[in-house]
Amino acid sequence: SQKIEQNSEALNIQEGKTATLTCNYTNYSPAYLQWYRQDPGRGPVFLLLIRENEKEKRKERLKVTFDTTLKQSLFHITASQPADSATYLCALYPSGGSYIPTFGRGTSLIVHP
Amino acid sequence: DSGVTQTPKHLITATGQRVTLRCSPRSGDLSVYWYQQSLDQGLQFLIHYYNGEERAKGNILERFSAQQFPDLHSELNLSSLELGDSALYFCASSAQSSTGTETYEQYFGPGTRLTVT
């Protein structure tokens, strides 16, 4: 069955460092992959989308990579700040034109001042 | 603020009851997606409407139903509620492209926290 795995353990890093979060998937051929940020008790906020034929996407301090051979996406936040502390979700869209994503369970990021 | 509104913010009800959750998409968006998020299941897709028509169904129970009205707001009806239905319910809308098709950017509302006692 299709599976999306994100590290369930919180990632703790010091302010100013680069945070790297991982999204692995199996039995899936995604056409698109997205990353969302979610704060406690609030709705997810869209951050970045990357297509299957793209290797890397950047937006300000954020960078996403997508390796369809390894079936993995990495999400980087450079020069992290305590305000970046949140849960980050990856979401995959299947090929075939479906607009229905499958979300991972998310990884909590805690940036210490 | 995403521009997607949901009411009510909190809802506490008893088992066996029925509730209605309401969502208004962002201005100009034609689609509404409903999701359920619980601690043990993560964010689960329930149902998708586009311009009043049901487009896709996910893991939605038969006790749950939804509709999208001509003014594009949507309601999610949950009946015969069970303790396990306690969760956060989100709706989202997706942006339209310049050609009028849907895009993959979803904008989530603040959610309705449902507690079934």
Short mmCIF file of C-alpha atoms in Angstrom, two decimals:
data_model
loop_
_atom_site.label_atom_id
_atom_site.label_comp_id
_atom_site.label_asym_id
_atom_site.label_seq_id
_atom_site.Cartn_x
_atom_site.Cartn_y
_atom_site.Cartn_z
CA SER A 1 0.00 0.00 0.00
CA GLN A 2 1.03 3.61 -0.46
CA LYS A 3 3.06 5.00 2.37
CA ILE A 4 4.44 8.43 3.19
CA GLU A 5 6.94 8.62 6.02
CA GLN A 6 8.08 11.64 7.90
CA ASN A 7 10.19 11.46 11.02
CA SER A 8 7.83 11.31 13.97
CA GLU A 9 10.55 12.50 16.34
CA ALA A 10 10.86 16.24 16.77
CA LEU A 11 13.88 17.90 15.22
CA ASN A 12 15.63 20.22 17.65
CA ILE A 13 18.15 22.70 16.27
CA GLN A 14 19.86 25.91 17.30
CA GLU A 15 18.86 29.25 15.84
CA GLY A 16 20.89 30.12 12.75
CA LYS A 17 21.47 26.51 11.71
CA THR A 18 19.92 24.78 8.71
CA ALA A 19 17.01 22.49 9.44
CA THR A 20 16.54 19.51 7.12
CA LEU A 21 13.33 17.51 7.13
CA THR A 22 12.73 14.30 5.21
CA CYS A 23 9.74 12.87 3.39
CA ASN A 24 10.03 9.30 2.08
CA TYR A 25 7.38 7.47 0.13
CA THR A 26 6.79 3.93 -1.13
CA ASN A 27 4.41 2.38 -3.65
CA TYR A 28 3.69 5.81 -5.04
CA SER A 29 4.50 7.70 -8.24
CA PRO A 30 3.76 11.30 -7.35
CA ALA A 31 3.42 13.95 -10.01
CA TYR A 32 3.73 16.74 -7.46
CA LEU A 33 5.00 17.09 -3.95
CA GLN A 34 4.21 19.92 -1.56
CA TRP A 35 5.37 21.09 1.81
CA TYR A 36 3.05 22.74 4.32
CA ARG A 37 3.62 24.35 7.68
CA GLN A 38 1.14 23.75 10.49
CA ASP A 39 1.04 25.52 13.84
CA PRO A 40 -0.80 23.88 16.76
CA GLY A 41 -4.57 24.05 16.36
CA ARG A 42 -4.36 25.88 13.04
CA GLY A 43 -4.76 24.94 9.41
CA PRO A 44 -1.77 23.96 7.26
CA VAL A 45 -0.16 26.74 5.26
CA PHE A 46 1.15 26.00 1.77
CA LEU A 47 4.88 26.64 1.38
CA LEU A 48 6.31 25.08 -1.77
CA LEU A 49 5.34 22.77 -4.62
CA ILE A 50 7.80 20.77 -6.72
CA ARG A 51 7.05 18.75 -9.82
CA GLU A 52 8.36 15.26 -10.54
CA ASN A 53 10.65 16.56 -13.28
CA GLU A 54 12.17 19.24 -11.02
CA LYS A 55 15.15 18.48 -8.81
CA GLU A 56 15.08 21.56 -6.61
CA LYS A 57 12.91 24.55 -5.76
CA ARG A 58 13.75 27.58 -3.63
CA LYS A 59 11.78 30.31 -1.95
CA GLU A 60 13.59 32.77 0.29
CA ARG A 61 15.15 30.65 3.11
CA LEU A 62 13.34 27.49 1.99
CA LYS A 63 14.63 24.82 -0.35
CA VAL A 64 12.97 21.60 -1.46
CA THR A 65 14.60 18.73 -3.33
CA PHE A 66 12.77 15.87 -5.00
CA ASP A 67 14.52 12.61 -5.90
CA THR A 68 12.10 10.24 -7.63
CA THR A 69 14.77 7.53 -7.78
CA LEU A 70 15.30 7.55 -4.02
CA LYS A 71 11.58 8.30 -3.53
CA GLN A 72 12.49 11.11 -1.19
CA SER A 73 12.06 14.83 -0.71
CA LEU A 74 14.21 16.98 1.55
CA PHE A 75 12.99 20.28 2.95
CA HIS A 76 15.60 22.75 4.15
CA ILE A 77 15.20 25.92 6.17
CA THR A 78 18.41 27.94 6.24
CA ALA A 79 19.29 30.45 8.97
CA SER A 80 16.47 29.01 11.07
CA GLN A 81 14.66 31.18 13.60
CA PRO A 82 12.53 30.32 16.65
CA ALA A 83 9.53 31.54 14.61
CA ASP A 84 10.14 28.61 12.24
CA SER A 85 9.14 26.21 15.02
CA ALA A 86 6.09 24.31 13.76
CA THR A 87 5.07 20.97 12.27
CA TYR A 88 5.94 20.51 8.60
CA LEU A 89 3.82 18.24 6.42
CA CYS A 90 4.63 16.83 3.04
CA ALA A 91 1.84 16.03 0.63
CA LEU A 92 1.95 13.98 -2.56
CA TYR A 93 -0.29 14.18 -5.58
CA PRO A 94 -0.57 11.14 -7.84
CA SER A 95 -0.07 11.36 -11.57
CA GLY A 96 -3.21 11.32 -13.70
CA GLY A 97 -4.54 14.77 -12.90
CA SER A 98 -5.94 14.10 -9.43
CA TYR A 99 -6.13 17.11 -7.12
CA ILE A 100 -6.35 14.91 -4.03
CA PRO A 101 -3.20 14.91 -1.93
CA THR A 102 -2.02 12.30 0.52
CA PHE A 103 -0.41 13.90 3.53
CA GLY A 104 2.40 12.62 5.70
CA ARG A 105 1.99 12.78 9.47
CA GLY A 106 4.44 15.67 9.72
CA THR A 107 7.64 16.38 11.61
CA SER A 108 7.82 18.86 14.45
CA LEU A 109 10.67 21.37 14.20
CA ILE A 110 11.83 23.21 17.33
CA VAL A 111 14.34 26.00 16.89
CA HIS A 112 16.07 27.02 20.10
CA PRO A 113 17.28 30.60 20.58
CA ASP B 1 -5.37 34.68 7.23
CA SER B 2 -5.92 32.33 4.27
CA GLY B 3 -9.25 33.83 3.26
CA VAL B 4 -11.06 30.53 3.92
CA THR B 5 -13.59 30.79 6.74
CA GLN B 6 -15.01 28.01 8.86
CA THR B 7 -17.70 28.03 11.51
CA PRO B 8 -18.05 27.17 14.28
CA LYS B 9 -14.56 27.22 15.74
CA HIS B 10 -15.43 24.72 18.46
CA LEU B 11 -18.27 22.26 18.80
CA ILE B 12 -19.01 19.99 21.74
CA THR B 13 -21.79 17.48 21.36
CA ALA B 14 -22.93 14.09 22.58
CA THR B 15 -22.72 10.71 20.92
CA GLY B 16 -25.55 9.99 18.53
CA GLN B 17 -26.08 13.63 17.65
CA ARG B 18 -25.79 15.38 14.29
CA VAL B 19 -23.78 18.51 13.54
CA THR B 20 -23.15 20.75 10.54
CA LEU B 21 -19.83 22.39 9.81
CA ARG B 22 -19.69 25.32 7.44
CA CYS B 23 -16.96 26.54 5.11
CA SER B 24 -16.61 29.46 2.72
CA PRO B 25 -13.76 29.26 0.20
CA ARG B 26 -11.53 32.17 -0.74
CA SER B 27 -13.10 34.71 -3.04
CA GLY B 28 -12.79 33.43 -6.60
CA ASP B 29 -12.02 29.82 -5.67
CA LEU B 30 -14.54 27.30 -6.94
CA SER B 31 -13.39 24.26 -5.04
CA VAL B 32 -13.77 23.05 -1.49
CA TYR B 33 -11.93 20.15 0.09
CA TRP B 34 -12.80 18.69 3.48
CA TYR B 35 -10.22 16.99 5.71
CA GLN B 36 -10.28 15.34 9.10
CA GLN B 37 -7.24 15.53 11.35
CA SER B 38 -6.95 13.40 14.45
CA LEU B 39 -3.91 12.64 16.56
CA ASP B 40 -3.69 9.02 15.45
CA GLN B 41 -4.61 9.44 11.77
CA GLY B 42 -3.03 12.65 10.59
CA LEU B 43 -4.68 14.74 7.91
CA GLN B 44 -7.17 12.61 5.97
CA PHE B 45 -8.98 13.72 2.83
CA LEU B 46 -12.77 13.35 3.04
CA ILE B 47 -14.41 14.89 -0.02
CA HIS B 48 -13.87 17.43 -2.81
CA TYR B 49 -16.41 19.70 -4.48
CA TYR B 50 -15.84 21.88 -7.49
CA ASN B 51 -18.39 24.50 -8.50
CA GLY B 52 -21.21 22.64 -6.82
CA GLU B 53 -20.36 19.16 -8.05
CA GLU B 54 -18.75 16.35 -6.11
CA ARG B 55 -15.41 15.56 -7.69
CA ALA B 56 -13.79 12.99 -5.44
CA LYS B 57 -14.41 11.05 -2.27
CA GLY B 58 -11.83 9.83 0.13
CA ASN B 59 -12.13 8.09 3.46
CA ILE B 60 -15.53 9.55 4.24
CA LEU B 61 -17.90 7.52 6.39
CA GLU B 62 -21.46 6.91 5.24
CA ARG B 63 -22.63 8.84 8.33
CA PHE B 64 -20.94 11.91 6.87
CA SER B 65 -22.20 13.91 3.91
CA ALA B 66 -21.40 17.21 2.31
CA GLN B 67 -22.66 19.62 -0.28
CA GLN B 68 -21.56 22.79 -1.99
CA PHE B 69 -24.14 25.47 -2.59
CA PRO B 70 -24.56 27.89 -5.53
CA ASP B 71 -22.79 30.62 -3.57
CA LEU B 72 -19.88 28.11 -3.25
CA HIS B 73 -19.98 27.74 0.50
CA SER B 74 -19.97 24.16 1.67
CA GLU B 75 -21.41 22.24 4.60
CA LEU B 76 -20.18 18.99 6.07
CA ASN B 77 -22.86 17.06 7.94
CA LEU B 78 -21.81 14.50 10.53
CA SER B 79 -24.52 12.28 11.98
CA SER B 80 -24.81 9.49 14.57
CA LEU B 81 -21.67 10.86 16.09
CA GLU B 82 -19.26 8.56 17.86
CA LEU B 83 -16.42 9.33 20.26
CA GLY B 84 -13.95 8.52 17.50
CA ASP B 85 -15.29 11.35 15.36
CA SER B 86 -13.67 13.85 17.71
CA ALA B 87 -11.10 15.65 15.58
CA LEU B 88 -10.18 18.85 13.83
CA TYR B 89 -12.09 19.31 10.59
CA PHE B 90 -10.51 21.53 7.97
CA CYS B 91 -11.76 22.80 4.70
CA ALA B 92 -9.50 24.14 2.00
CA SER B 93 -9.91 25.77 -1.37
CA SER B 94 -7.47 25.73 -4.23
CA ALA B 95 -6.40 28.67 -6.28
CA GLN B 96 -7.51 29.04 -9.87
CA SER B 97 -4.92 29.32 -12.62
CA SER B 98 -4.99 32.10 -15.18
CA THR B 99 -6.80 29.70 -17.53
CA GLY B 100 -9.44 28.93 -14.92
CA THR B 101 -8.30 25.45 -14.01
CA GLU B 102 -7.54 24.35 -10.49
CA THR B 103 -4.03 24.51 -9.15
CA TYR B 104 -2.32 22.40 -6.55
CA GLU B 105 -2.02 25.18 -3.97
CA GLN B 106 -4.53 24.58 -1.23
CA TYR B 107 -5.51 27.25 1.28
CA PHE B 108 -6.80 25.89 4.55
CA GLY B 109 -9.31 27.41 6.90
CA PRO B 110 -8.76 27.67 10.66
CA GLY B 111 -10.66 24.45 11.30
CA THR B 112 -13.53 23.34 13.50
CA ARG B 113 -12.60 21.37 16.59
CA LEU B 114 -15.29 18.77 17.22
CA THR B 115 -15.47 17.07 20.59
CA VAL B 116 -17.93 14.21 20.99
CA THR B 117 -18.65 13.28 24.62
#
